[in-house]
Amino acid sequence: MGIRLYADNACDLDKDLLDELGVKLFYLTTNINDNTYKDRLDLSPQKFYELISKPDVMPTTAQIPPIEFQNEFEKVIKETDDDIIYVAFSSGLSGTYQSAYIAGESVDPNRITVIDSQSASVGYGLTVIRAAEALKAGKNKQEIIEEIKDNINRMQHLFIVGNFEMLKRGGRVSATSATIGNLLNIKLILHLEDGKIYPLEKVHGLKKAKRRMLDIMNERGYNLKDQLIGINYSNDYEGALTIRDLIQKKFGCEKFIISEIGATIGSHVGAGTYSIFFLSE
């Protein structure tokens, strides 16, 4: 009896890495101009940001329906002796976890475990990586679940939203607030609590915002030097490298995973967003 590990594309990890880790993906979809895409499968992050750069384009995302989970779960349960662990996109940001939970309960709750990551993007991805490494190390199902839960309880997410345009298009801020924010070069720093995104601070200027994120990282982080640190970005790889260099210099970190925010998350935050992910004590 083996274990099948699943995630979804809201983890913002490239498919090549997930294939290497042995993690299978479910796909939330993104709709743009009446076209439906699966992020990183038939829509690259680069193409996504090109599409939404046009005025008045507002992408929307859709959760994965229960039937899609049910079909995959039934196939594995009927054709193999494997158990299933699916680490899902935060239930505070999507109904995908609930869809998977319903499907798992209906197919075989003894062999299917659905876990709410309470995370998004590479913060979620780091938990998936830890689960895959635990599986590769030969740990049993309960041990893998315990490692996943430890990561969930300790994972820190810090985001800079660099431009208010997508927040305005999605109705999350008023047009007036967006205009003022952009004119005054205000950057929002946000974080996740209990799987939901909340504003943390407003900072004038991107450089100050990046340095303030590192201050918060210093306050919250634990044994940062030895961690795998997650960084992601939207449409600005050089900006992500700047953040990596700042972290490296300040904390002595050597292990990083840098990934571009895909369409699932990018539909809500737009271009010019940067995030860092690390563990607290």
CSV table of C-alpha atoms in Angstrom, one decimal:
chain,number,residue,atom,x,y,z
A,1,MET,CA,0.0,0.0,0.0
A,2,GLY,CA,1.3,3.4,-1.0
A,3,ILE,CA,0.3,7.0,-0.7
A,4,ARG,CA,-0.8,9.4,-3.4
A,5,LEU,CA,0.0,13.0,-2.6
A,6,TYR,CA,-2.2,15.7,-4.3
A,7,ALA,CA,-2.2,19.5,-4.3
A,8,ASP,CA,-3.7,22.2,-6.5
A,9,ASN,CA,-2.4,24.9,-8.7
A,10,ALA,CA,-2.9,27.6,-6.0
A,11,CYS,CA,0.4,26.4,-4.6
A,12,ASP,CA,2.2,28.4,-7.4
A,13,LEU,CA,4.8,25.7,-7.9
A,14,ASP,CA,5.9,24.8,-11.4
A,15,LYS,CA,4.7,21.5,-12.8
A,16,ASP,CA,8.2,20.3,-13.4
A,17,LEU,CA,9.0,20.6,-9.7
A,18,LEU,CA,5.8,18.9,-8.7
A,19,ASP,CA,6.4,16.0,-11.1
A,20,GLU,CA,9.9,15.6,-9.6
A,21,LEU,CA,8.3,15.5,-6.1
A,22,GLY,CA,5.7,13.0,-7.2
A,23,VAL,CA,2.8,15.4,-6.5
A,24,LYS,CA,-0.3,15.3,-8.7
A,25,LEU,CA,-2.3,18.4,-9.3
A,26,PHE,CA,-5.9,19.5,-9.4
A,27,TYR,CA,-6.6,22.7,-11.3
A,28,LEU,CA,-8.7,25.7,-10.3
A,29,THR,CA,-9.7,27.5,-13.5
A,30,THR,CA,-9.3,31.1,-14.6
A,31,ASN,CA,-11.7,32.9,-16.9
A,32,ILE,CA,-10.5,35.8,-19.1
A,33,ASN,CA,-12.6,37.3,-21.9
A,34,ASP,CA,-14.9,34.2,-22.1
A,35,ASN,CA,-11.9,31.8,-22.3
A,36,THR,CA,-11.3,29.3,-19.5
A,37,TYR,CA,-7.7,28.4,-18.6
A,38,LYS,CA,-5.9,26.0,-16.2
A,39,ASP,CA,-3.1,28.0,-14.6
A,40,ARG,CA,0.4,26.7,-15.5
A,41,LEU,CA,-1.1,23.9,-17.7
A,42,ASP,CA,-2.4,26.0,-20.6
A,43,LEU,CA,-1.8,29.5,-19.4
A,44,SER,CA,1.7,30.5,-18.3
A,45,PRO,CA,2.1,33.3,-15.7
A,46,GLN,CA,3.8,35.5,-18.4
A,47,LYS,CA,0.9,35.1,-20.8
A,48,PHE,CA,-1.6,35.8,-17.9
A,49,TYR,CA,0.0,39.1,-17.0
A,50,GLU,CA,0.1,40.1,-20.7
A,51,LEU,CA,-3.7,39.4,-21.0
A,52,ILE,CA,-4.6,41.4,-17.9
A,53,SER,CA,-2.4,44.3,-18.8
A,54,LYS,CA,-5.2,45.4,-21.2
A,55,PRO,CA,-7.7,47.9,-19.7
A,56,ASP,CA,-11.0,46.6,-18.2
A,57,VAL,CA,-9.9,43.0,-18.3
A,58,MET,CA,-11.0,41.4,-15.1
A,59,PRO,CA,-10.2,37.7,-14.7
A,60,THR,CA,-12.3,35.5,-12.5
A,61,THR,CA,-11.4,32.1,-10.9
A,62,ALA,CA,-13.6,29.1,-10.2
A,63,GLN,CA,-13.1,26.4,-7.5
A,64,ILE,CA,-12.8,22.8,-8.4
A,65,PRO,CA,-16.2,21.0,-8.4
A,66,PRO,CA,-16.8,17.9,-6.1
A,67,ILE,CA,-17.3,15.7,-9.2
A,68,GLU,CA,-13.8,16.3,-10.4
A,69,PHE,CA,-12.4,15.1,-7.1
A,70,GLN,CA,-14.8,12.3,-6.9
A,71,ASN,CA,-13.8,10.9,-10.3
A,72,GLU,CA,-10.1,11.0,-9.4
A,73,PHE,CA,-10.5,9.6,-6.0
A,74,GLU,CA,-12.7,6.7,-7.2
A,75,LYS,CA,-10.2,5.8,-9.9
A,76,VAL,CA,-7.3,5.6,-7.4
A,77,ILE,CA,-9.4,3.7,-4.8
A,78,LYS,CA,-10.7,1.1,-7.3
A,79,GLU,CA,-7.5,0.6,-9.2
A,80,THR,CA,-4.9,0.6,-6.5
A,81,ASP,CA,-4.3,-0.1,-2.8
A,82,ASP,CA,-3.0,3.5,-2.3
A,83,ASP,CA,-4.2,5.9,0.2
A,84,ILE,CA,-4.7,9.6,-0.8
A,85,ILE,CA,-3.6,12.8,0.9
A,86,TYR,CA,-4.8,16.0,-0.7
A,87,VAL,CA,-3.4,19.3,0.7
A,88,ALA,CA,-5.8,21.9,-0.4
A,89,PHE,CA,-5.8,25.7,-1.1
A,90,SER,CA,-7.0,27.6,2.0
A,91,SER,CA,-10.7,27.2,2.8
A,92,GLY,CA,-10.7,30.9,3.8
A,93,LEU,CA,-10.0,31.8,0.1
A,94,SER,CA,-11.8,29.2,-1.9
A,95,GLY,CA,-14.5,26.5,-1.7
A,96,THR,CA,-12.1,23.9,-3.2
A,97,TYR,CA,-11.2,22.3,0.2
A,98,GLN,CA,-14.9,21.8,0.9
A,99,SER,CA,-15.5,20.3,-2.5
A,100,ALA,CA,-12.7,17.8,-2.0
A,101,TYR,CA,-13.8,17.0,1.6
A,102,ILE,CA,-17.3,16.2,0.4
A,103,ALA,CA,-15.9,14.0,-2.4
A,104,GLY,CA,-13.5,12.2,0.0
A,105,GLU,CA,-16.2,11.4,2.5
A,106,SER,CA,-18.4,10.0,-0.2
A,107,VAL,CA,-15.8,7.8,-1.8
A,108,ASP,CA,-13.8,6.4,1.2
A,109,PRO,CA,-13.0,8.5,4.2
A,110,ASN,CA,-10.7,5.8,5.6
A,111,ARG,CA,-8.3,6.0,2.7
A,112,ILE,CA,-8.7,9.7,1.7
A,113,THR,CA,-7.5,12.5,3.8
A,114,VAL,CA,-8.2,16.1,2.8
A,115,ILE,CA,-6.3,18.8,4.6
A,116,ASP,CA,-6.9,22.5,4.6
A,117,SER,CA,-3.5,24.2,4.1
A,118,GLN,CA,-4.8,27.5,5.4
A,119,SER,CA,-2.3,28.9,3.0
A,120,ALA,CA,-1.9,30.3,-0.5
A,121,SER,CA,0.8,30.4,-3.2
A,122,VAL,CA,4.3,29.4,-2.2
A,123,GLY,CA,3.4,29.3,1.5
A,124,TYR,CA,1.1,26.5,0.6
A,125,GLY,CA,3.7,25.2,-1.8
A,126,LEU,CA,6.3,24.9,1.0
A,127,THR,CA,3.9,22.7,3.0
A,128,VAL,CA,3.4,20.5,-0.1
A,129,ILE,CA,7.2,20.2,-0.5
A,130,ARG,CA,7.6,19.1,3.1
A,131,ALA,CA,4.9,16.5,2.7
A,132,ALA,CA,6.6,15.1,-0.5
A,133,GLU,CA,9.9,15.0,1.3
A,134,ALA,CA,8.4,13.1,4.2
A,135,LEU,CA,6.8,10.6,1.8
A,136,LYS,CA,10.1,10.2,0.0
A,137,ALA,CA,11.8,9.6,3.4
A,138,GLY,CA,9.5,6.6,3.9
A,139,LYS,CA,7.3,8.1,6.7
A,140,ASN,CA,3.9,6.6,7.2
A,141,LYS,CA,0.6,8.3,6.5
A,142,GLN,CA,0.1,9.6,10.1
A,143,GLU,CA,3.7,10.9,10.2
A,144,ILE,CA,3.2,12.7,6.9
A,145,ILE,CA,0.0,14.3,8.2
A,146,GLU,CA,1.7,15.4,11.4
A,147,GLU,CA,4.4,17.1,9.3
A,148,ILE,CA,1.8,18.8,7.1
A,149,LYS,CA,0.0,20.1,10.2
A,150,ASP,CA,3.2,21.4,11.8
A,151,ASN,CA,4.0,23.4,8.7
A,152,ILE,CA,0.4,24.8,8.5
A,153,ASN,CA,0.5,25.9,12.1
A,154,ARG,CA,3.9,27.7,11.7
A,155,MET,CA,3.7,29.1,8.1
A,156,GLN,CA,4.0,32.9,7.8
A,157,HIS,CA,2.8,34.8,4.7
A,158,LEU,CA,3.8,38.4,4.0
A,159,PHE,CA,2.7,40.1,0.8
A,160,ILE,CA,3.3,43.5,-0.8
A,161,VAL,CA,0.6,44.6,-3.2
A,162,GLY,CA,2.5,46.9,-5.5
A,163,ASN,CA,-0.4,48.3,-7.5
A,164,PHE,CA,-4.0,49.0,-6.7
A,165,GLU,CA,-5.3,48.5,-10.2
A,166,MET,CA,-6.4,44.8,-9.8
A,167,LEU,CA,-7.9,45.5,-6.4
A,168,LYS,CA,-9.9,48.3,-7.9
A,169,ARG,CA,-11.1,46.2,-10.9
A,170,GLY,CA,-12.2,43.5,-8.5
A,171,GLY,CA,-14.1,46.0,-6.3
A,172,ARG,CA,-11.8,45.4,-3.3
A,173,VAL,CA,-10.9,49.1,-3.1
A,174,SER,CA,-12.7,52.2,-4.5
A,175,ALA,CA,-11.4,53.9,-7.6
A,176,THR,CA,-10.6,57.0,-5.5
A,177,SER,CA,-8.5,54.9,-3.0
A,178,ALA,CA,-6.7,53.2,-5.8
A,179,THR,CA,-5.9,56.5,-7.5
A,180,ILE,CA,-4.6,58.0,-4.3
A,181,GLY,CA,-2.7,54.9,-3.3
A,182,ASN,CA,-0.9,54.8,-6.7
A,183,LEU,CA,-0.2,58.5,-6.8
A,184,LEU,CA,1.3,58.5,-3.3
A,185,ASN,CA,3.2,55.3,-4.0
A,186,ILE,CA,1.6,53.5,-1.1
A,187,LYS,CA,2.3,49.8,-0.8
A,188,LEU,CA,0.1,47.5,1.2
A,189,ILE,CA,1.7,44.8,3.3
A,190,LEU,CA,-0.7,42.0,4.0
A,191,HIS,CA,-0.6,38.6,5.8
A,192,LEU,CA,-2.6,35.5,6.4
A,193,GLU,CA,-4.4,34.6,9.6
A,194,ASP,CA,-6.5,31.4,9.9
A,195,GLY,CA,-6.2,31.1,6.1
A,196,LYS,CA,-7.6,34.5,5.3
A,197,ILE,CA,-5.8,37.6,4.0
A,198,TYR,CA,-5.8,40.7,6.2
A,199,PRO,CA,-4.0,44.1,5.8
A,200,LEU,CA,-1.1,44.6,8.1
A,201,GLU,CA,0.6,47.9,7.3
A,202,LYS,CA,0.8,50.7,4.7
A,203,VAL,CA,4.2,51.8,3.6
A,204,HIS,CA,5.4,54.6,1.3
A,205,GLY,CA,7.5,53.2,-1.5
A,206,LEU,CA,8.5,49.7,-2.6
A,207,LYS,CA,12.0,49.8,-1.2
A,208,LYS,CA,10.7,50.7,2.3
A,209,ALA,CA,8.0,48.0,2.0
A,210,LYS,CA,10.5,45.3,1.2
A,211,ARG,CA,12.7,46.3,4.1
A,212,ARG,CA,9.7,46.4,6.4
A,213,MET,CA,8.7,42.9,5.4
A,214,LEU,CA,12.2,41.8,6.5
A,215,ASP,CA,11.7,43.5,9.8
A,216,ILE,CA,8.5,41.5,10.3
A,217,MET,CA,10.2,38.4,9.2
A,218,ASN,CA,12.9,39.0,11.9
A,219,GLU,CA,10.1,39.4,14.5
A,220,ARG,CA,8.2,36.3,13.5
A,221,GLY,CA,10.8,33.9,12.1
A,222,TYR,CA,12.6,31.0,13.8
A,223,ASN,CA,16.0,29.6,12.8
A,224,LEU,CA,15.6,31.3,9.4
A,225,LYS,CA,19.1,30.5,8.3
A,226,ASP,CA,18.4,26.8,8.0
A,227,GLN,CA,14.9,27.1,6.4
A,228,LEU,CA,13.8,26.8,2.8
A,229,ILE,CA,12.5,30.3,2.2
A,230,GLY,CA,9.7,30.9,-0.3
A,231,ILE,CA,9.6,34.0,-2.5
A,232,ASN,CA,7.2,34.8,-5.2
A,233,TYR,CA,6.5,37.7,-7.5
A,234,SER,CA,4.2,38.8,-10.3
A,235,ASN,CA,5.8,40.1,-13.5
A,236,ASP,CA,9.1,41.2,-11.9
A,237,TYR,CA,11.7,38.5,-11.4
A,238,GLU,CA,14.5,41.0,-10.7
A,239,GLY,CA,12.4,42.4,-7.9
A,240,ALA,CA,12.2,38.9,-6.4
A,241,LEU,CA,15.9,38.5,-6.6
A,242,THR,CA,16.4,41.8,-4.8
A,243,ILE,CA,14.3,40.4,-1.9
A,244,ARG,CA,16.3,37.2,-2.0
A,245,ASP,CA,19.5,39.1,-1.7
A,246,LEU,CA,18.2,41.2,1.2
A,247,ILE,CA,17.1,38.1,3.1
A,248,GLN,CA,20.4,36.4,2.3
A,249,LYS,CA,22.4,39.3,3.7
A,250,LYS,CA,20.2,39.9,6.8
A,251,PHE,CA,19.7,36.3,7.9
A,252,GLY,CA,22.3,34.2,6.1
A,253,CYS,CA,19.7,32.1,4.4
A,254,GLU,CA,21.0,29.9,1.5
A,255,LYS,CA,17.9,27.8,0.5
A,256,PHE,CA,15.2,29.5,-1.6
A,257,ILE,CA,12.4,28.6,-3.9
A,258,ILE,CA,11.4,31.5,-6.2
A,259,SER,CA,8.3,31.2,-8.2
A,260,GLU,CA,6.0,33.5,-10.2
A,261,ILE,CA,2.5,34.0,-9.0
A,262,GLY,CA,0.1,32.3,-11.4
A,263,ALA,CA,-3.3,33.1,-12.7
A,264,THR,CA,-5.2,31.6,-9.7
A,265,ILE,CA,-3.6,34.0,-7.2
A,266,GLY,CA,-2.7,36.7,-9.7
A,267,SER,CA,-6.3,37.2,-10.6
A,268,HIS,CA,-6.8,38.8,-7.2
A,269,VAL,CA,-3.6,40.7,-6.7
A,270,GLY,CA,-2.3,41.6,-10.2
A,271,ALA,CA,1.2,42.5,-11.3
A,272,GLY,CA,3.7,44.1,-9.0
A,273,THR,CA,3.0,41.8,-6.0
A,274,TYR,CA,5.8,40.2,-3.9
A,275,SER,CA,5.6,37.7,-1.1
A,276,ILE,CA,7.9,35.9,1.3
A,277,PHE,CA,7.1,32.7,3.2
A,278,PHE,CA,8.9,31.2,6.2
A,279,LEU,CA,8.2,29.3,9.5
A,280,SER,CA,7.7,30.7,12.9
A,281,GLU,CA,8.7,28.8,16.1
